[in-house]
Short mmCIF file of C-alpha atoms and ligand atoms in Angstrom, two decimals:
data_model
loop_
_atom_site.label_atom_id
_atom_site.label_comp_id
_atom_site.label_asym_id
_atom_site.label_seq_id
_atom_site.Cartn_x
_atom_site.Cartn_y
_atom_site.Cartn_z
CA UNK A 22 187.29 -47.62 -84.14
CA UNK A 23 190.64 -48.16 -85.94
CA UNK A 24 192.96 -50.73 -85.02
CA UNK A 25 196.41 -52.27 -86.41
CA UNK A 26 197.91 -54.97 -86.33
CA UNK A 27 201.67 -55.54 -86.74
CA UNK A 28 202.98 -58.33 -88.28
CA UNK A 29 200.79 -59.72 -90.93
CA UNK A 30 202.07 -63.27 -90.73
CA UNK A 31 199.96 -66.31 -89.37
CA UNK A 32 198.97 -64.96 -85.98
CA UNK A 33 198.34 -61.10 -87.31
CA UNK A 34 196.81 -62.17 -90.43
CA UNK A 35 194.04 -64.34 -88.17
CA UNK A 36 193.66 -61.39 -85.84
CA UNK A 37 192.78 -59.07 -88.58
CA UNK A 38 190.72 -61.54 -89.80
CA UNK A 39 188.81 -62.12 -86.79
CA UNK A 40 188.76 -58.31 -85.98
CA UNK A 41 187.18 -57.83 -89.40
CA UNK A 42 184.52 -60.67 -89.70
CA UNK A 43 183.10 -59.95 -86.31
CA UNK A 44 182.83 -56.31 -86.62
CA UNK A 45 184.86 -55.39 -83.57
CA UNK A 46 186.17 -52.46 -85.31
CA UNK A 47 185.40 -49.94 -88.29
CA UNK A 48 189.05 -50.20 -89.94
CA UNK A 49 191.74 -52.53 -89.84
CA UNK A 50 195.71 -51.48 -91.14
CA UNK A 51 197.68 -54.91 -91.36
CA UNK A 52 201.22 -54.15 -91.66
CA UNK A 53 204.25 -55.96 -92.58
CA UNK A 54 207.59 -55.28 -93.04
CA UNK A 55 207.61 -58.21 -96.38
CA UNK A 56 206.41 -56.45 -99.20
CA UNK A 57 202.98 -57.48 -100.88
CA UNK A 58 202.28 -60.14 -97.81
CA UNK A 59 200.08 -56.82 -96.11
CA UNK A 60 198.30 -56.11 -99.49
CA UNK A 61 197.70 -59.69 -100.61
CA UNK A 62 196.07 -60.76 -97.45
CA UNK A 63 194.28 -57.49 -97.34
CA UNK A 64 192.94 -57.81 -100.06
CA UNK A 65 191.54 -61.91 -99.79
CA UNK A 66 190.09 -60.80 -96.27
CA UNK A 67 188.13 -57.80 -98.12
CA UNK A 68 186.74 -60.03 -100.94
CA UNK A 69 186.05 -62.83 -98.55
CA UNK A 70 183.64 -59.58 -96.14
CA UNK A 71 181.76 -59.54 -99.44
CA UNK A 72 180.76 -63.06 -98.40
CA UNK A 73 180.59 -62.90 -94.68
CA UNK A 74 178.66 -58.98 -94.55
CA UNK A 75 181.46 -57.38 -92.85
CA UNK A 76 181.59 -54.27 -93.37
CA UNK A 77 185.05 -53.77 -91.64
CA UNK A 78 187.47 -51.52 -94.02
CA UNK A 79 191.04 -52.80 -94.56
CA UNK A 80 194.09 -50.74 -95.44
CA UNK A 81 197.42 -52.43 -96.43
CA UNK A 82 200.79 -51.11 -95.49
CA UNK A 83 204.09 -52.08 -96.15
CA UNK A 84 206.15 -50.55 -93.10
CA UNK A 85 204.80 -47.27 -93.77
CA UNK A 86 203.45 -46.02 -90.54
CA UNK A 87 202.00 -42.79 -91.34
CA UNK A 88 198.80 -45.16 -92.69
CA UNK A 89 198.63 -46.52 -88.31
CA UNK A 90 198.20 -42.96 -87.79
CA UNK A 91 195.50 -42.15 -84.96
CA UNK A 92 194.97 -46.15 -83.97
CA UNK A 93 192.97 -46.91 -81.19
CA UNK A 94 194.87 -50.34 -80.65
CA UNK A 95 197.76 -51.63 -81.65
CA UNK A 96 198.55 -55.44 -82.00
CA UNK A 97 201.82 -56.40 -82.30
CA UNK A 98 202.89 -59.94 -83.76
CA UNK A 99 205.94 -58.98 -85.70
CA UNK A 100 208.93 -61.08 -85.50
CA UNK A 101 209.72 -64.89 -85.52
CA UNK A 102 207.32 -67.97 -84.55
CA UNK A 103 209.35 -70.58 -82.98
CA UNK A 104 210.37 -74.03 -84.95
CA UNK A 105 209.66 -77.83 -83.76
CA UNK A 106 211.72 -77.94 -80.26
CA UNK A 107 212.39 -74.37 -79.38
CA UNK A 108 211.28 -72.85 -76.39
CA UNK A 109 209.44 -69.43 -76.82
CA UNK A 110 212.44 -67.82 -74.68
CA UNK A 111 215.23 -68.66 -77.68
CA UNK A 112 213.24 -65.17 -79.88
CA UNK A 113 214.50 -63.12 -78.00
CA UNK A 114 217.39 -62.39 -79.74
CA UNK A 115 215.71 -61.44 -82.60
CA UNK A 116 212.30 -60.62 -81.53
CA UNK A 117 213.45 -58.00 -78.93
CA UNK A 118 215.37 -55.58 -81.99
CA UNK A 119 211.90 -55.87 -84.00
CA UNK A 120 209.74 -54.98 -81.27
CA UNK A 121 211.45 -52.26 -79.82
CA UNK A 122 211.54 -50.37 -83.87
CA UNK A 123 208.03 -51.04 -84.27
CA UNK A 124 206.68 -49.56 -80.81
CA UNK A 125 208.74 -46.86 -80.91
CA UNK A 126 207.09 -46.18 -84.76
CA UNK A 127 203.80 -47.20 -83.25
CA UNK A 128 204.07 -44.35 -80.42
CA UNK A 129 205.01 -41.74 -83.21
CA UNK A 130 201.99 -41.97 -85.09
CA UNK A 131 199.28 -43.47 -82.69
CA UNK A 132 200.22 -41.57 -79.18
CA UNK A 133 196.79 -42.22 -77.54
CA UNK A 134 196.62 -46.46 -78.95
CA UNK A 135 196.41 -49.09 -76.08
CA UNK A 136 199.19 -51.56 -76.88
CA UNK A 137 198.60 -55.42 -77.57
CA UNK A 138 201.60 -57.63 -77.51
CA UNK A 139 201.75 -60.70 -78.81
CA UNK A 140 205.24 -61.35 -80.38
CA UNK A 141 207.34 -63.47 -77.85
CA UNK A 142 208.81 -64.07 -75.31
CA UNK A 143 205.93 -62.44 -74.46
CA UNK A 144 206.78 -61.06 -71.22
CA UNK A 145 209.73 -60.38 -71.73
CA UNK A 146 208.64 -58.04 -75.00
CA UNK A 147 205.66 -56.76 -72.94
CA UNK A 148 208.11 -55.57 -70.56
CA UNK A 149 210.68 -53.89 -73.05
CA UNK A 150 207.48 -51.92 -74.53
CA UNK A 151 206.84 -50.71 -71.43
CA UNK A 152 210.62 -49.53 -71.35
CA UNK A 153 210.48 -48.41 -74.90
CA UNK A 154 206.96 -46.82 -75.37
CA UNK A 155 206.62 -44.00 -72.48
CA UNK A 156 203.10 -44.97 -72.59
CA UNK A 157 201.08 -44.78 -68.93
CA UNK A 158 201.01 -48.48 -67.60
CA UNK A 159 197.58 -49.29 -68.29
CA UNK A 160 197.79 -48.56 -71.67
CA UNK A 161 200.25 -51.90 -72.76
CA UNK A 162 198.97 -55.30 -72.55
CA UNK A 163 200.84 -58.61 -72.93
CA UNK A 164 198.67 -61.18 -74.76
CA UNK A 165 199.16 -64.73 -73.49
CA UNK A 166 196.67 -65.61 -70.60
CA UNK A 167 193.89 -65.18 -72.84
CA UNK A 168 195.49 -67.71 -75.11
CA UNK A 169 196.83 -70.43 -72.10
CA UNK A 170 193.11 -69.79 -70.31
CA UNK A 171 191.47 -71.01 -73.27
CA UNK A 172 193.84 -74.33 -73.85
CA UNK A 173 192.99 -75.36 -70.08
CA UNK A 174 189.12 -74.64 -70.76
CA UNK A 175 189.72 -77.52 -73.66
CA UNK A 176 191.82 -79.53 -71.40
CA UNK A 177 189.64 -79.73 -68.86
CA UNK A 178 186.43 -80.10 -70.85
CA UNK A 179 187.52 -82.95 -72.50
CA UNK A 180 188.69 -84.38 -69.24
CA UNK A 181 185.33 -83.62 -68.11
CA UNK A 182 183.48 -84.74 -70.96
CA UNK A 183 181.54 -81.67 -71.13
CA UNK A 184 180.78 -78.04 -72.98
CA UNK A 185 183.45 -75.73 -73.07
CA UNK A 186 181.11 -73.00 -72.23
CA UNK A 187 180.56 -74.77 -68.81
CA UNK A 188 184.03 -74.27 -67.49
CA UNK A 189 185.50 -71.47 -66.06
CA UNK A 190 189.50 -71.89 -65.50
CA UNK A 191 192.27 -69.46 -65.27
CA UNK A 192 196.38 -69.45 -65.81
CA UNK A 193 198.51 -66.87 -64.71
CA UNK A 194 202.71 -66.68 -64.65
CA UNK A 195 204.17 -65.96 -67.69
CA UNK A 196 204.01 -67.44 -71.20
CA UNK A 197 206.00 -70.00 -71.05
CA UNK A 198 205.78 -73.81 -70.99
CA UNK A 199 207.29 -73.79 -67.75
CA UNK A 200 206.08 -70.81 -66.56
CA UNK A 201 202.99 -70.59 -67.22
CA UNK A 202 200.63 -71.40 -63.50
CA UNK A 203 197.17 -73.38 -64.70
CA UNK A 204 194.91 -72.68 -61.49
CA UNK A 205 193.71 -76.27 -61.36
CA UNK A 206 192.10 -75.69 -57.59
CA UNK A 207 190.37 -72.39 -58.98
CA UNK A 208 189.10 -74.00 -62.11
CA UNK A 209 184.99 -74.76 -61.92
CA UNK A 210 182.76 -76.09 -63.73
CA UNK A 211 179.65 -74.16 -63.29
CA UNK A 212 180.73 -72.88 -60.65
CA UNK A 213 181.40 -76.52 -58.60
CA UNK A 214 185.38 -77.27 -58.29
CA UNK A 215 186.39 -79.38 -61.23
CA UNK A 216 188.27 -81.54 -58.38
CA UNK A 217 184.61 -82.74 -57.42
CA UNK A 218 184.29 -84.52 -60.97
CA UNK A 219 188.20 -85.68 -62.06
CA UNK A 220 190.97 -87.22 -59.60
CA UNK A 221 194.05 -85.30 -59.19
CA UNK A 222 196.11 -87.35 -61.57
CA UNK A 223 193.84 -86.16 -64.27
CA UNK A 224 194.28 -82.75 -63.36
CA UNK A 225 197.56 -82.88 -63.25
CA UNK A 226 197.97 -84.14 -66.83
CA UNK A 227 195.51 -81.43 -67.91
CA UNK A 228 197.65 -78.72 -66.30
CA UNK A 229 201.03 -80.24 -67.68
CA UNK A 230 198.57 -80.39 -71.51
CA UNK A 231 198.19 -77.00 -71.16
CA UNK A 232 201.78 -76.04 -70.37
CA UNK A 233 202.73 -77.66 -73.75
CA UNK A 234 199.78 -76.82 -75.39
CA UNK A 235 201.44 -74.17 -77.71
CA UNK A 236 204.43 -76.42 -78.28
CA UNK A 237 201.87 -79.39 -78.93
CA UNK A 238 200.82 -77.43 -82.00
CA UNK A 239 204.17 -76.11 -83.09
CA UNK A 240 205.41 -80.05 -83.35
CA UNK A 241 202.20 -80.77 -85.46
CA UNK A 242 202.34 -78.00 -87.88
CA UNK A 243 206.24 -77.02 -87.77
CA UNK A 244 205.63 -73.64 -86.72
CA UNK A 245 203.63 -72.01 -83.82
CA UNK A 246 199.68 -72.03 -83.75
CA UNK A 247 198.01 -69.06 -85.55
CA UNK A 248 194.07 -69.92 -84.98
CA UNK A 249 193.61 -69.56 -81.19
CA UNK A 250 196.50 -66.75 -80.64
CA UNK A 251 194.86 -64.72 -83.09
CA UNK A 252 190.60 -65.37 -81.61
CA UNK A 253 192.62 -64.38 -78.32
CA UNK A 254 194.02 -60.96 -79.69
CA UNK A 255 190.65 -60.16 -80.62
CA UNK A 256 189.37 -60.93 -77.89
CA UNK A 257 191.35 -58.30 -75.99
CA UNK A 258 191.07 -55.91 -78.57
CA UNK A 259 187.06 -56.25 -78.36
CA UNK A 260 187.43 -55.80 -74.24
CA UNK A 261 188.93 -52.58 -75.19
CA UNK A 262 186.67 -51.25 -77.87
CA UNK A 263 183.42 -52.07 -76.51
CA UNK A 264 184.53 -51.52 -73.38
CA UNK A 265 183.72 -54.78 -71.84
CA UNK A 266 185.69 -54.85 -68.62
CA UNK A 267 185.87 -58.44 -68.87
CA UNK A 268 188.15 -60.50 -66.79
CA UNK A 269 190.90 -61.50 -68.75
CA UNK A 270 194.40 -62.78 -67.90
CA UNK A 271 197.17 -60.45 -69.54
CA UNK A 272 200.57 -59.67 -68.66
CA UNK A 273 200.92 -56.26 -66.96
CA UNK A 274 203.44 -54.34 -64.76
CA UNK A 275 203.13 -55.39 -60.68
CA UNK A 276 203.82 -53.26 -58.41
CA UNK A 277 203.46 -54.92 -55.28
CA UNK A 278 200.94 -57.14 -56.74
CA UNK A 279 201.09 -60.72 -55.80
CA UNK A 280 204.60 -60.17 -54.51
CA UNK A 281 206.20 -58.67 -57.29
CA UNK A 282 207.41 -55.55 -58.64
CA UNK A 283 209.63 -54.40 -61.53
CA UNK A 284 207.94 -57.29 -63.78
CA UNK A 285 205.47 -57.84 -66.33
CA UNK A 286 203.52 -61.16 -65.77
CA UNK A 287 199.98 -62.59 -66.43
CA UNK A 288 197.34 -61.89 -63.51
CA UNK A 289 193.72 -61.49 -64.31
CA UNK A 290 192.92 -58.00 -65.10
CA UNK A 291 190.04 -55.92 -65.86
CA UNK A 292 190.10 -54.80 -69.44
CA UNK A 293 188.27 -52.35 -71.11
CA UNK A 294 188.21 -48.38 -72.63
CA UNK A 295 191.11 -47.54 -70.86
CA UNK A 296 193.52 -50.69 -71.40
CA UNK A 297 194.02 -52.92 -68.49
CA UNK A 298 192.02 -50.69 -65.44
CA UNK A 299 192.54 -53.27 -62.51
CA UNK A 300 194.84 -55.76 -61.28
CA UNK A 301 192.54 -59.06 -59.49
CA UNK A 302 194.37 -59.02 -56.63
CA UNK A 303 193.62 -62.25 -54.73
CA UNK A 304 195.14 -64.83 -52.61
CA UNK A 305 196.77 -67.83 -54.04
CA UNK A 306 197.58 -70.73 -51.60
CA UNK A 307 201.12 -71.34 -50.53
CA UNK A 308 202.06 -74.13 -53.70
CA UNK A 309 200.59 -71.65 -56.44
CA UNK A 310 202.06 -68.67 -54.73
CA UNK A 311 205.69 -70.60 -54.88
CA UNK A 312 205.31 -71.33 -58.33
CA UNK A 313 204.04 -67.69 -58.87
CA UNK A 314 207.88 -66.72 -57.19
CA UNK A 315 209.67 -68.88 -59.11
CA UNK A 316 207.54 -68.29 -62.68
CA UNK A 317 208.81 -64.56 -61.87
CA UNK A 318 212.24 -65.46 -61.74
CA UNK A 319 212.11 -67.08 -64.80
CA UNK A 320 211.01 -64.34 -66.54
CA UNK A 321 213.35 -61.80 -64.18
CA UNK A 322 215.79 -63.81 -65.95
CA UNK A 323 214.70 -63.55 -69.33
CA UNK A 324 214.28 -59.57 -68.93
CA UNK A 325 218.30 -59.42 -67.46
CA UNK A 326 218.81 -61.03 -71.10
CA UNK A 327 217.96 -57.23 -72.69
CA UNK A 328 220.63 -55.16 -71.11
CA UNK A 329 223.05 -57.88 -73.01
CA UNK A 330 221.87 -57.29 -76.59
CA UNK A 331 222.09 -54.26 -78.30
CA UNK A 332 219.38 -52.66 -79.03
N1 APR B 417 207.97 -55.02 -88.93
C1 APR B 417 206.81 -55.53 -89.39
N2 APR B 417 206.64 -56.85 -89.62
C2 APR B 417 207.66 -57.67 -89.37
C3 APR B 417 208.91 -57.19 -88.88
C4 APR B 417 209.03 -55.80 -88.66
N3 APR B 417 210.16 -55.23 -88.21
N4 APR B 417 209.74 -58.24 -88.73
C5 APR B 417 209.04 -59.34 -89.09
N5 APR B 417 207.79 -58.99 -89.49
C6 APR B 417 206.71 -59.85 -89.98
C7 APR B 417 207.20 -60.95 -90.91
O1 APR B 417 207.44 -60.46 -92.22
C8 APR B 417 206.02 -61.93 -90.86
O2 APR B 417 205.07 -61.69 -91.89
O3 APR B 417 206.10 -60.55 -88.90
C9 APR B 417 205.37 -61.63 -89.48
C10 APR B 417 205.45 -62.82 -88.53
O4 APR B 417 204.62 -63.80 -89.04
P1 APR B 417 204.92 -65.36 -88.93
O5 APR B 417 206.33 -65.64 -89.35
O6 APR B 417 203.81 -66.08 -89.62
O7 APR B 417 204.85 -65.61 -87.36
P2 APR B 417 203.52 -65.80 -86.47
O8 APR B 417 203.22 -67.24 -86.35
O9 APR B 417 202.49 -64.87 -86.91
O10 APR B 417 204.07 -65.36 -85.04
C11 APR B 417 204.40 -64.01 -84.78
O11 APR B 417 203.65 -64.05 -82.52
O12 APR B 417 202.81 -65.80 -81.27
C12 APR B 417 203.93 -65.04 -81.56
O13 APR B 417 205.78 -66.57 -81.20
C13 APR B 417 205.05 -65.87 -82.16
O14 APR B 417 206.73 -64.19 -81.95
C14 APR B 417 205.86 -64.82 -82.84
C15 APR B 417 204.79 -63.83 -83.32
#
């Protein structure tokens, strides 16, 4: 299996390096648009397999796409990360012109690739690579619930006191601190409602943690977290290559889905061979359906903001 990844900054870099030490695929292309940064890093990941077994191959590119040729997934992390006090929503300006060159480049070469997007405001770019990329529907995925679902797990665990690997929580909406829908009544752990072990006070301080968990990071280390974004690529990309169809929330196209259409938002999905293969279609209650309405005019909103830039 052969996958690329786009962008081979903080969040690509750890994506190909995660791809690579676990063996999820055979080949990894890392390609930038900066000269050398592809190359360099390619080259520190291959001499640090020596050390770790892998046996993952690594080719370097810089822009030239002809090397992507015959992918079987795509990651895309080009662009900018956002600063101390920016909201993930102020890229798109400049994140929108990059992502729209590179999938239409990615299509070219790799016509039968499943899509990852990472670069945000992730929605909003999943949504214009739908636009851009001709591709069927099931075949571009928005990476961002994978990424929020694991920040609640923490949250909650430490609220908890307990393993990680004991809790099961989910957040759907979009990608966005104030979009993003933490499914506090949903969230167990093993399998008993975490509201049976933590007042609601505390749970609403780990769903408001989670919210600004990304920006949390991006005030300690002045730009936005690479570590967990990139184990969460991976993790999508593994879904898809070994064909998992594990449950995992990503931002794909509703059609009718809870309550929305023309929009690309985070549900849980069913990934594996074949991209995203089925929407989890299930009832929210009346609060988390209203904040599921409003989350998707948020990013309704955000989407509008394409037909204003040229592109
Ligand atoms: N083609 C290829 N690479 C590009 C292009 C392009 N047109 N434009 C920019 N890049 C590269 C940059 O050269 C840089 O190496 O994308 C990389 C981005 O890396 P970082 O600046 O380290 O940003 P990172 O933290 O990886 O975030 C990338 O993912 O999580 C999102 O919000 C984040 O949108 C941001 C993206």
């Amino acid at each position: 299996m052969k996958a690329t990844v786009i962008g081979a900054g903080n969040v690509g870099a750890t994506t190909a390096d995660v791809l690579a030490y676990r063996q999820i695929v055979d080949e990894v292309v890392l390609l930038d648009i900066k000269e050398g940064v592809s190359e360099g890093k390619s080259l520190d990941m291959l001499q640090a397999s020596t050390l770790s077994g892998s046996q993952t191959r690594f080719i370097a590119s810089t822009n030239d796409y002809s090397l992507t040729a015959n992918s079987d997934v795509v990651v895309i992390t080009s662009g900018v990360p956002r600063k101390p006090g920016m909201t993930r929503e102020e890229l798109i300006g400049v994140n929108a012109g990059i992502v729209k060159s590179v999938v239409e480049q990615v299509v070219k070469y790799s016509p039968n690739a499943i899509l990852v997007i990472v670069s945000n405001p992730m929605d909003t770019m999943t949504y214009l690579a739908h636009k851009v990329a001709g591709l069927p529907q099931n075949r571009i995925i928005g990476m961002g619930g994978a990424l929020d679902s694991a920040r609640f797990t923490i949250y909650l665990s430490k609220a908890l006191n307990c393993s990680p690997a004991d809790i099961q929580g989910v957040v759907i909406g979009g990608h966005g601190d104030t979009t993003m829908i933490p499914l506090t009544r949903l969230a167990t752990y093993k399998g008993v409602p975490v509201s049976q072990f933590v007042s609601a006070d505390v749970l609403k301080q780990v769903a408001a943690d989670t919210m600004v968990g990304g920006a949390t990071l991006t005030k300690l280390l002045g730009t936005s977290a690479w570590y967990a974004p990139g184990a969460a690529s991976a993790s999508v990309v593994e879904a898809i290559v070994r064909d998992q169809k594990r449950v995992i929330t990503s931002c794909v196209p509703l059609n009718g889905e809870y309550g929305q259409n023309d929009i690309c938002l985070g549900v849980p999905v069913v990934i594996g061979k074949n991209g995203w293969e089925k929407i989890i279609d299930f009832k929210l209650n009346t609060e988390e359906q209203d904040l599921f309405s409003k989350s998707a005019e948020a990013v309704r909103n955000m989407n509008s903001v394409l037909s204003t830039l040229s592109l």
